[in-house]
XYZ file of C-alpha atoms in Angstrom:
319
model
C 51.756 105.409 27.174
C 54.642 103.017 28.335
C 51.930 101.103 30.694
C 49.281 101.105 27.882
C 51.658 99.426 25.502
C 53.134 97.091 27.778
C 49.207 96.161 28.581
C 48.471 95.906 24.899
C 51.274 93.475 24.544
C 50.296 91.410 27.454
C 46.397 91.085 26.472
C 47.632 90.325 22.838
C 50.112 87.368 24.150
C 48.017 84.118 23.790
C 48.391 81.533 26.620
C 50.122 78.653 24.509
C 52.623 81.282 23.142
C 53.459 82.322 26.635
C 54.141 78.997 27.601
C 56.178 78.232 24.648
C 58.299 81.451 25.502
C 58.667 80.066 29.079
C 59.998 76.685 28.282
C 56.904 74.991 28.428
C 56.925 73.388 24.977
C 57.259 69.772 26.608
C 54.343 70.439 28.552
C 52.105 71.592 25.260
C 53.574 68.415 23.406
C 52.554 65.894 26.323
C 49.508 67.420 27.815
C 48.187 69.094 24.849
C 47.002 72.447 24.082
C 43.305 71.662 25.091
C 44.030 70.468 28.739
C 46.422 73.180 29.437
C 43.959 75.880 28.247
C 40.995 74.193 30.177
C 43.516 74.528 33.185
C 43.883 78.453 32.589
C 39.814 78.731 33.149
C 40.083 77.074 36.359
C 40.591 78.659 39.865
C 43.390 76.650 40.837
C 45.606 76.751 37.850
C 48.656 74.992 39.642
C 46.559 72.122 40.921
C 44.896 71.645 37.792
C 48.251 71.397 36.158
C 49.362 69.020 38.344
C 46.120 67.017 38.187
C 46.599 66.582 34.216
C 50.341 66.000 34.435
C 49.588 62.931 36.867
C 46.555 61.818 34.319
C 48.959 62.056 31.686
C 51.799 60.199 33.205
C 49.416 57.292 34.263
C 47.754 57.040 30.662
C 50.899 56.942 28.493
C 52.271 53.576 29.361
C 54.956 54.089 26.355
C 56.336 57.164 27.959
C 59.828 56.769 28.480
C 59.927 57.194 32.819
C 63.049 58.706 32.593
C 60.704 61.734 31.086
C 57.971 61.973 33.944
C 60.356 63.695 36.210
C 61.287 66.221 33.787
C 57.562 66.762 32.905
C 56.687 67.067 36.557
C 59.732 69.732 37.134
C 58.488 71.610 34.169
C 54.894 71.573 35.542
C 56.358 72.858 38.869
C 58.256 75.579 37.168
C 55.782 76.833 34.926
C 52.417 76.613 37.040
C 53.192 79.563 39.163
C 54.344 81.350 36.056
C 50.931 80.583 34.191
C 48.883 81.963 37.337
C 50.921 85.049 37.428
C 50.292 85.490 33.788
C 46.817 85.123 33.991
C 46.607 87.595 37.156
C 48.541 90.416 34.923
C 46.270 89.624 32.063
C 43.287 90.445 33.995
C 44.780 93.361 35.622
C 46.136 94.695 31.904
C 42.341 94.167 30.613
C 41.256 96.109 33.427
C 43.499 99.075 32.871
C 42.871 98.997 29.143
C 39.075 98.905 29.828
C 39.425 101.877 32.328
C 41.707 103.569 29.625
C 39.242 103.171 26.944
C 36.218 104.647 29.105
C 38.369 107.511 29.956
C 39.175 108.128 26.205
C 35.438 107.533 25.191
C 34.243 109.731 28.085
C 36.852 112.583 26.645
C 35.297 112.070 23.416
C 31.716 112.343 24.563
C 32.952 115.725 26.562
C 34.417 117.099 23.380
C 31.233 116.015 21.196
C 29.101 118.064 23.744
C 31.651 121.197 24.022
C 31.445 120.873 19.951
C 27.657 120.854 20.153
C 27.745 123.608 22.567
C 29.617 125.878 20.249
C 29.020 124.906 16.999
C 28.615 127.071 14.338
C 28.193 130.461 15.895
C 26.635 129.301 19.308
C 28.057 130.185 22.829
C 27.578 128.119 25.355
C 24.885 126.215 23.247
C 22.693 129.295 22.938
C 22.073 131.906 20.381
C 23.100 135.775 20.868
C 22.320 139.356 19.791
C 25.015 142.105 19.578
C 23.766 145.390 18.521
C 26.394 147.793 17.858
C 26.872 151.087 19.484
C 24.927 153.989 18.135
C 26.706 157.157 16.615
C 26.323 160.785 16.882
C 22.705 161.313 16.399
C 21.870 157.854 17.668
C 21.856 156.409 14.117
C 22.500 152.315 14.445
C 25.681 151.059 13.210
C 25.267 147.503 12.944
C 23.631 144.009 14.430
C 25.511 140.784 14.676
C 23.530 137.821 15.884
C 23.692 133.869 16.280
C 20.291 132.968 15.427
C 18.465 129.679 16.276
C 14.900 128.120 15.652
C 14.011 129.004 19.481
C 14.523 132.913 18.333
C 11.949 132.841 15.859
C 8.988 135.286 16.556
C 10.309 136.500 19.613
C 11.303 139.992 18.586
C 9.020 142.893 19.222
C 7.224 145.472 17.006
C 7.948 149.384 16.826
C 6.088 151.003 19.496
C 3.126 153.704 18.310
C 4.857 156.406 20.591
C 8.399 155.565 19.659
C 11.179 155.460 19.922
C 11.574 156.999 16.293
C 14.888 156.403 14.746
C 16.943 159.431 13.728
C 15.723 161.367 10.665
C 12.137 159.460 10.723
C 10.077 162.529 10.769
C 12.585 164.551 8.153
C 12.008 161.373 5.932
C 8.107 161.726 5.914
C 8.472 165.187 5.368
C 10.592 164.512 2.511
C 8.387 161.979 0.978
C 5.190 164.685 1.380
C 7.569 166.953 -0.742
C 8.015 164.171 -3.215
C 4.403 163.682 -3.622
C 3.812 161.007 -1.164
C 1.070 162.416 0.570
C -1.639 160.514 2.730
C -3.909 161.080 -0.259
C -1.752 159.130 -2.284
C -0.440 156.181 -0.442
C -0.691 154.892 3.519
C 1.845 156.829 5.443
C 2.947 153.373 7.062
C 3.820 152.239 3.260
C 5.746 155.066 2.694
C 8.413 155.369 5.691
C 9.205 152.807 8.282
C 11.532 152.422 11.013
C 13.387 149.222 9.897
C 14.644 146.691 12.170
C 18.251 145.713 11.582
C 17.367 142.285 13.105
C 13.747 141.628 12.307
C 11.171 141.282 14.665
C 10.703 137.689 13.108
C 14.118 136.927 14.003
C 14.095 138.177 17.242
C 14.920 141.817 16.649
C 14.031 144.660 19.066
C 11.464 147.231 17.989
C 12.007 149.464 20.858
C 15.772 149.595 21.026
C 17.364 152.382 18.864
C 20.521 150.601 18.148
C 18.130 148.003 16.001
C 16.204 150.745 14.243
C 16.994 153.236 11.096
C 14.668 155.203 8.925
C 13.912 153.596 5.567
C 11.993 153.560 2.810
C 9.108 151.089 2.791
C 10.634 149.676 -0.738
C 13.570 148.562 0.989
C 11.657 147.166 3.896
C 9.279 144.914 2.291
C 6.779 145.168 -0.831
C 3.751 147.242 -0.434
C 1.670 144.778 -2.720
C 2.032 142.924 -5.321
C 1.946 145.920 -7.736
C 4.716 148.085 -5.776
C 7.181 149.513 -8.080
C 9.922 149.363 -5.715
C 13.109 147.388 -5.732
C 13.146 143.567 -6.739
C 14.739 142.526 -3.361
C 14.348 143.801 -0.119
C 15.073 143.085 3.290
C 11.854 140.834 4.081
C 13.120 138.575 1.078
C 16.222 138.429 2.683
C 14.539 137.838 6.231
C 11.991 135.235 5.033
C 15.082 133.188 3.637
C 16.793 133.234 7.042
C 13.476 132.285 8.872
C 13.070 129.037 6.701
C 16.712 127.839 7.523
C 15.993 128.543 11.306
C 12.565 126.714 10.581
C 14.724 123.265 9.850
C 16.847 123.942 12.713
C 19.694 125.662 11.197
C 21.837 127.987 13.126
C 22.507 131.222 11.345
C 25.343 134.136 12.142
C 23.609 137.214 10.605
C 24.786 140.499 9.946
C 23.085 143.700 8.949
C 24.907 146.938 8.812
C 23.425 150.161 7.560
C 25.714 152.369 5.329
C 25.809 155.887 5.721
C 27.075 159.138 3.202
C 28.938 161.384 5.686
C 27.360 162.558 8.865
C 23.901 161.798 7.537
C 21.768 159.763 10.051
C 19.592 158.311 7.374
C 21.452 155.317 5.546
C 21.842 155.175 1.860
C 22.030 151.359 1.965
C 21.947 147.947 4.036
C 24.177 145.089 3.658
C 23.056 141.935 4.860
C 24.846 138.453 5.209
C 24.151 135.151 6.644
C 26.236 132.071 7.258
C 24.562 128.600 7.998
C 25.266 125.474 9.658
C 22.963 122.421 9.722
C 21.944 121.124 12.992
C 24.719 118.533 12.592
C 27.196 121.164 12.320
C 28.059 121.222 8.942
C 27.947 124.251 6.823
C 24.635 124.792 4.857
C 25.167 125.728 1.602
C 21.318 127.190 1.226
C 22.308 130.386 3.140
C 20.987 133.301 1.206
C 24.005 135.441 -0.421
C 25.091 138.594 1.079
C 23.010 141.580 -0.331
C 23.343 145.552 -0.601
C 20.077 146.939 -0.704
C 19.873 150.793 -1.497
C 17.416 152.662 0.731
C 15.344 154.182 -2.413
C 12.141 155.944 -1.936
C 9.710 155.268 -5.017
C 7.980 158.665 -5.739
C 5.494 159.829 -8.272
C 8.258 161.874 -9.544
C 10.941 159.230 -9.446
C 13.254 157.325 -7.190
C 15.133 159.178 -4.519
C 17.868 157.622 -2.261
C 16.919 158.642 1.246
C 20.387 158.601 2.336
C 21.891 160.942 -0.141
C 19.634 163.816 -0.061
C 21.017 167.350 -0.194
C 19.430 170.553 0.952
C 20.898 173.878 -0.328
C 23.819 171.888 -1.165
C 24.105 170.413 2.504
C 23.590 166.715 3.188
C 20.587 166.042 5.248
C 19.166 164.758 7.707
C 21.725 165.654 10.336
C 22.226 164.426 13.941
C 19.751 166.519 15.661
C 17.179 166.985 13.045
C 13.915 164.815 13.657
């Protein structure tokens, strides 16, 4: 830092000031600033000053003869100092430029690092973290950092499974409440809900990402559906729109359970978004809690709060 300050001071010293500070005011007065500065650009500063000094003493007949030795002595004294000063200035400029280059390189490196880890990114990439399952293989949570590259990269639930815990039980319960195939399409009654949607890159074959849900909490069956006014699909669509404009989104979905039941009674969904610049995006949807409501001919029922003979159902081990 001391050398940096010294270099700044040196580079900031103009040439005439240096000469004046080193006893050369007489040269500036007699030879003139312009001629002295021209010599500064000459490769042979000392020789140039001697030539200018000779020319001046010859061109000024009014100059007192006793001043000529003083002028020539001052040239002899100041010329090597000027040469060294110019050399030092050149070195100082190079040192300062090297330092500026280092500072700029460090700045670029930090900017690149910030870009790599802006928002929730890790090493410049999105990620998905499925929480470990609990007893009965019930899903616990998913946390993800979503990017545009992850849109529509997920997978559907398989026709032959895996099935989320309580799925078969929920189908039987729906039929018990009057939702038979004669009344509604089975696929529009009970679903295996992705915690992280297929459209957002979620797996349809990893049980850590699946939970049994009523269709009403998953998505509207049709425009006349009597289910919830908001559903998981609404939230997912809003997040997909953010990703579509190159936002980065930190996304969390957590199923909520009542006691040991393996079917959730609700889902919490939250998202935090950043623009491509790294600034927060206020357009991120507000967090929601969606109840796992099954709409039936006999009324709405929460799949995660059903009892049978006074006991909570379904429990681990019940399909």
